[in-house]
Amino acid sequence: MREAIRLSREGMETGHGGPFGAVIVKDGQIIGRGFNRVLSSNDPTAHAEVTAIREACSNLKHFQLDDCILYTSCEPCPMCMGAIYWARPKAVYFANTRKDAADIGFDDDFIYNELELPFEIRKLPLLPLLRNEALPVFEAWKNNDRKTPY
């Protein structure tokens, strides 16, 4: 956790993005590091947890973090939680809370609140389109003998 906190300061002080850092550990060794790079990369998905997941998976040469632990300097946002669940580590530890983040201007409550609403009343329109053309691709995946389930 101290390395995640150190990375949060490094990323902030070097102007890469907000004060967030993360590390991923497997068998007692750090296999992925990340700090927020939203500003330096112009990428709104370049949060500390996501960058650490990308590095760890690259180092493991696998798309899942089996038997890994993620340490993050702050409770993950909804986007990062989605990425974390897809990566499937065995545990996540965090230092600062989402309230602590909100107190310094990083308030994700609007996202949490939006996700609970039906599509038709969300602030960001989420509208179905051409499902009948997309379903055959899903059917082809379902019947693909060479697919890698995940």
PDB file of C-alpha atoms in Angstrom:
ATOM      1  CA  MET A   1       0.000   0.000   0.000  1.00  0.00           C
ATOM      2  CA  ARG A   2       2.859   2.377   0.708  1.00  0.00           C
ATOM      3  CA  GLU A   3       4.052   1.976  -2.892  1.00  0.00           C
ATOM      4  CA  ALA A   4       0.542   2.805  -4.152  1.00  0.00           C
ATOM      5  CA  ILE A   5       0.524   5.920  -1.977  1.00  0.00           C
ATOM      6  CA  ARG A   6       4.013   6.856  -3.180  1.00  0.00           C
ATOM      7  CA  LEU A   7       2.852   6.480  -6.791  1.00  0.00           C
ATOM      8  CA  SER A   8      -0.192   8.674  -6.091  1.00  0.00           C
ATOM      9  CA  ARG A   9       2.130  11.474  -5.016  1.00  0.00           C
ATOM     10  CA  GLU A  10       4.559  10.907  -7.913  1.00  0.00           C
ATOM     11  CA  GLY A  11       1.831  11.062 -10.550  1.00  0.00           C
ATOM     12  CA  MET A  12       0.324  14.175  -8.991  1.00  0.00           C
ATOM     13  CA  GLU A  13       3.640  16.000  -8.549  1.00  0.00           C
ATOM     14  CA  THR A  14       4.797  15.253 -12.099  1.00  0.00           C
ATOM     15  CA  GLY A  15       1.534  16.565 -13.552  1.00  0.00           C
ATOM     16  CA  HIS A  16       0.265  13.299 -14.995  1.00  0.00           C
ATOM     17  CA  GLY A  17      -3.111  13.479 -13.254  1.00  0.00           C
ATOM     18  CA  GLY A  18      -4.919  13.309  -9.944  1.00  0.00           C
ATOM     19  CA  PRO A  19      -3.469  11.938  -6.704  1.00  0.00           C
ATOM     20  CA  PHE A  20      -4.134   8.240  -7.254  1.00  0.00           C
ATOM     21  CA  GLY A  21      -1.775   5.268  -7.342  1.00  0.00           C
ATOM     22  CA  ALA A  22      -2.119   1.490  -7.499  1.00  0.00           C
ATOM     23  CA  VAL A  23       0.004  -1.648  -7.464  1.00  0.00           C
ATOM     24  CA  ILE A  24      -0.765  -5.286  -8.177  1.00  0.00           C
ATOM     25  CA  VAL A  25       1.057  -8.000  -6.264  1.00  0.00           C
ATOM     26  CA  LYS A  26       1.430 -11.697  -6.995  1.00  0.00           C
ATOM     27  CA  ASP A  27       3.425 -14.067  -4.805  1.00  0.00           C
ATOM     28  CA  GLY A  28       4.800 -11.138  -2.812  1.00  0.00           C
ATOM     29  CA  GLN A  29       6.137  -9.310  -5.897  1.00  0.00           C
ATOM     30  CA  ILE A  30       4.789  -6.152  -7.530  1.00  0.00           C
ATOM     31  CA  ILE A  31       3.860  -7.072 -11.098  1.00  0.00           C
ATOM     32  CA  GLY A  32       1.985  -3.907 -12.038  1.00  0.00           C
ATOM     33  CA  ARG A  33       2.219  -0.251 -11.075  1.00  0.00           C
ATOM     34  CA  GLY A  34       0.097   2.691 -12.066  1.00  0.00           C
ATOM     35  CA  PHE A  35      -0.731   6.247 -11.256  1.00  0.00           C
ATOM     36  CA  ASN A  36      -3.400   8.462 -12.705  1.00  0.00           C
ATOM     37  CA  ARG A  37      -2.378   9.542 -16.234  1.00  0.00           C
ATOM     38  CA  VAL A  38      -5.604  11.191 -17.341  1.00  0.00           C
ATOM     39  CA  LEU A  39      -4.013  14.596 -17.984  1.00  0.00           C
ATOM     40  CA  SER A  40      -0.741  13.477 -19.535  1.00  0.00           C
ATOM     41  CA  SER A  41      -2.379  10.960 -21.877  1.00  0.00           C
ATOM     42  CA  ASN A  42      -5.644  12.802 -22.581  1.00  0.00           C
ATOM     43  CA  ASP A  43      -7.307   9.485 -21.747  1.00  0.00           C
ATOM     44  CA  PRO A  44     -10.214   9.559 -19.278  1.00  0.00           C
ATOM     45  CA  THR A  45      -9.753   5.804 -18.688  1.00  0.00           C
ATOM     46  CA  ALA A  46      -6.107   6.137 -17.591  1.00  0.00           C
ATOM     47  CA  HIS A  47      -6.868   5.829 -13.888  1.00  0.00           C
ATOM     48  CA  ALA A  48      -4.256   4.313 -11.564  1.00  0.00           C
ATOM     49  CA  GLU A  49      -6.036   0.987 -11.204  1.00  0.00           C
ATOM     50  CA  VAL A  50      -6.567   0.603 -14.946  1.00  0.00           C
ATOM     51  CA  THR A  51      -2.936   1.416 -15.768  1.00  0.00           C
ATOM     52  CA  ALA A  52      -1.748  -1.029 -13.092  1.00  0.00           C
ATOM     53  CA  ILE A  53      -4.076  -3.733 -14.444  1.00  0.00           C
ATOM     54  CA  ARG A  54      -2.770  -3.177 -17.982  1.00  0.00           C
ATOM     55  CA  GLU A  55       0.844  -3.472 -16.867  1.00  0.00           C
ATOM     56  CA  ALA A  56       0.225  -6.524 -14.661  1.00  0.00           C
ATOM     57  CA  CYS A  57      -1.703  -8.381 -17.362  1.00  0.00           C
ATOM     58  CA  SER A  58       1.003  -7.552 -19.879  1.00  0.00           C
ATOM     59  CA  ASN A  59       3.656  -8.902 -17.520  1.00  0.00           C
ATOM     60  CA  LEU A  60       1.600 -12.039 -16.805  1.00  0.00           C
ATOM     61  CA  LYS A  61       0.732 -12.442 -20.490  1.00  0.00           C
ATOM     62  CA  HIS A  62      -2.811 -13.180 -19.368  1.00  0.00           C
ATOM     63  CA  PHE A  63      -6.038 -11.188 -19.261  1.00  0.00           C
ATOM     64  CA  GLN A  64      -6.892 -12.078 -15.668  1.00  0.00           C
ATOM     65  CA  LEU A  65      -5.166 -11.416 -12.377  1.00  0.00           C
ATOM     66  CA  ASP A  66      -5.527 -14.860 -10.840  1.00  0.00           C
ATOM     67  CA  ASP A  67      -4.132 -15.002  -7.282  1.00  0.00           C
ATOM     68  CA  CYS A  68      -3.211 -11.286  -7.343  1.00  0.00           C
ATOM     69  CA  ILE A  69      -3.929  -8.522  -4.854  1.00  0.00           C
ATOM     70  CA  LEU A  70      -4.576  -4.935  -5.890  1.00  0.00           C
ATOM     71  CA  TYR A  71      -3.581  -2.099  -3.554  1.00  0.00           C
ATOM     72  CA  THR A  72      -4.934   1.322  -4.423  1.00  0.00           C
ATOM     73  CA  SER A  73      -4.500   4.674  -2.727  1.00  0.00           C
ATOM     74  CA  CYS A  74      -8.236   5.365  -2.973  1.00  0.00           C
ATOM     75  CA  GLU A  75     -11.484   3.423  -3.095  1.00  0.00           C
ATOM     76  CA  PRO A  76     -11.975   2.675  -6.810  1.00  0.00           C
ATOM     77  CA  CYS A  77     -14.431   4.643  -8.931  1.00  0.00           C
ATOM     78  CA  PRO A  78     -17.235   2.806 -10.795  1.00  0.00           C
ATOM     79  CA  MET A  79     -15.159   2.482 -13.984  1.00  0.00           C
ATOM     80  CA  CYS A  80     -12.204   1.033 -12.118  1.00  0.00           C
ATOM     81  CA  MET A  81     -14.448  -1.314 -10.156  1.00  0.00           C
ATOM     82  CA  GLY A  82     -15.744  -2.663 -13.457  1.00  0.00           C
ATOM     83  CA  ALA A  83     -12.189  -3.206 -14.705  1.00  0.00           C
ATOM     84  CA  ILE A  84     -11.201  -4.803 -11.401  1.00  0.00           C
ATOM     85  CA  TYR A  85     -14.124  -7.226 -11.483  1.00  0.00           C
ATOM     86  CA  TRP A  86     -13.234  -8.196 -15.075  1.00  0.00           C
ATOM     87  CA  ALA A  87      -9.576  -8.708 -14.105  1.00  0.00           C
ATOM     88  CA  ARG A  88     -10.619 -10.947 -11.186  1.00  0.00           C
ATOM     89  CA  PRO A  89      -7.968 -10.342  -8.517  1.00  0.00           C
ATOM     90  CA  LYS A  90      -8.498 -12.212  -5.260  1.00  0.00           C
ATOM     91  CA  ALA A  91      -8.648  -9.036  -3.121  1.00  0.00           C
ATOM     92  CA  VAL A  92      -8.526  -5.243  -3.253  1.00  0.00           C
ATOM     93  CA  TYR A  93      -7.225  -2.974  -0.491  1.00  0.00           C
ATOM     94  CA  PHE A  94      -7.737   0.793  -0.532  1.00  0.00           C
ATOM     95  CA  ALA A  95      -6.514   3.703   1.584  1.00  0.00           C
ATOM     96  CA  ASN A  96      -8.608   6.859   1.037  1.00  0.00           C
ATOM     97  CA  THR A  97     -12.385   6.517   0.739  1.00  0.00           C
ATOM     98  CA  ARG A  98     -14.639   7.802  -2.019  1.00  0.00           C
ATOM     99  CA  LYS A  99     -15.821  10.475   0.437  1.00  0.00           C
ATOM    100  CA  ASP A 100     -12.206  11.576   0.917  1.00  0.00           C
ATOM    101  CA  ALA A 101     -11.943  11.848  -2.886  1.00  0.00           C
ATOM    102  CA  ALA A 102     -15.190  13.817  -3.095  1.00  0.00           C
ATOM    103  CA  ASP A 103     -13.871  16.226  -0.461  1.00  0.00           C
ATOM    104  CA  ILE A 104     -10.990  17.201  -2.800  1.00  0.00           C
ATOM    105  CA  GLY A 105     -13.134  17.493  -5.942  1.00  0.00           C
ATOM    106  CA  PHE A 106     -13.260  13.902  -7.266  1.00  0.00           C
ATOM    107  CA  ASP A 107     -16.923  13.089  -6.677  1.00  0.00           C
ATOM    108  CA  ASP A 108     -18.173   9.941  -8.392  1.00  0.00           C
ATOM    109  CA  ASP A 109     -21.549   9.867  -6.633  1.00  0.00           C
ATOM    110  CA  PHE A 110     -23.296  11.167  -9.767  1.00  0.00           C
ATOM    111  CA  ILE A 111     -22.117   8.040 -11.623  1.00  0.00           C
ATOM    112  CA  TYR A 112     -23.213   5.689  -8.847  1.00  0.00           C
ATOM    113  CA  ASN A 113     -26.605   7.437  -8.823  1.00  0.00           C
ATOM    114  CA  GLU A 114     -26.978   7.345 -12.614  1.00  0.00           C
ATOM    115  CA  LEU A 115     -26.269   3.611 -12.796  1.00  0.00           C
ATOM    116  CA  GLU A 116     -29.274   2.920 -10.590  1.00  0.00           C
ATOM    117  CA  LEU A 117     -31.672   4.799 -12.915  1.00  0.00           C
ATOM    118  CA  PRO A 118     -33.582   3.323 -15.867  1.00  0.00           C
ATOM    119  CA  PHE A 119     -31.931   4.157 -19.214  1.00  0.00           C
ATOM    120  CA  GLU A 120     -34.689   6.531 -20.277  1.00  0.00           C
ATOM    121  CA  ILE A 121     -34.205   8.972 -17.380  1.00  0.00           C
ATOM    122  CA  ARG A 122     -30.408   9.116 -17.181  1.00  0.00           C
ATOM    123  CA  LYS A 123     -28.629  12.387 -17.932  1.00  0.00           C
ATOM    124  CA  LEU A 124     -26.611  10.658 -20.664  1.00  0.00           C
ATOM    125  CA  PRO A 125     -28.962   9.114 -23.239  1.00  0.00           C
ATOM    126  CA  LEU A 126     -28.411   5.370 -23.613  1.00  0.00           C
ATOM    127  CA  LEU A 127     -30.511   4.220 -26.557  1.00  0.00           C
ATOM    128  CA  PRO A 128     -30.835   0.819 -28.246  1.00  0.00           C
ATOM    129  CA  LEU A 129     -30.113   0.678 -31.997  1.00  0.00           C
ATOM    130  CA  LEU A 130     -29.831  -2.137 -34.596  1.00  0.00           C
ATOM    131  CA  ARG A 131     -30.012  -4.996 -32.091  1.00  0.00           C
ATOM    132  CA  ASN A 132     -31.378  -7.300 -34.798  1.00  0.00           C
ATOM    133  CA  GLU A 133     -28.166  -6.767 -36.795  1.00  0.00           C
ATOM    134  CA  ALA A 134     -25.882  -7.227 -33.786  1.00  0.00           C
ATOM    135  CA  LEU A 135     -27.458 -10.401 -32.379  1.00  0.00           C
ATOM    136  CA  PRO A 136     -26.082 -12.679 -35.138  1.00  0.00           C
ATOM    137  CA  VAL A 137     -22.544 -11.777 -34.055  1.00  0.00           C
ATOM    138  CA  PHE A 138     -23.370 -12.864 -30.495  1.00  0.00           C
ATOM    139  CA  GLU A 139     -24.858 -16.075 -31.847  1.00  0.00           C
ATOM    140  CA  ALA A 140     -21.652 -16.713 -33.820  1.00  0.00           C
ATOM    141  CA  TRP A 141     -19.617 -16.214 -30.626  1.00  0.00           C
ATOM    142  CA  LYS A 142     -21.863 -18.601 -28.727  1.00  0.00           C
ATOM    143  CA  ASN A 143     -21.281 -21.292 -31.382  1.00  0.00           C
ATOM    144  CA  ASN A 144     -17.552 -20.629 -31.887  1.00  0.00           C
ATOM    145  CA  ASP A 145     -15.523 -23.707 -30.913  1.00  0.00           C
ATOM    146  CA  ARG A 146     -12.271 -21.701 -30.835  1.00  0.00           C
ATOM    147  CA  LYS A 147     -13.366 -18.995 -28.380  1.00  0.00           C
ATOM    148  CA  THR A 148     -11.599 -18.381 -25.070  1.00  0.00           C
ATOM    149  CA  PRO A 149     -14.262 -17.956 -22.394  1.00  0.00           C
ATOM    150  CA  TYR A 150     -13.687 -15.199 -19.862  1.00  0.00           C
TER     151      TYR A 150
END
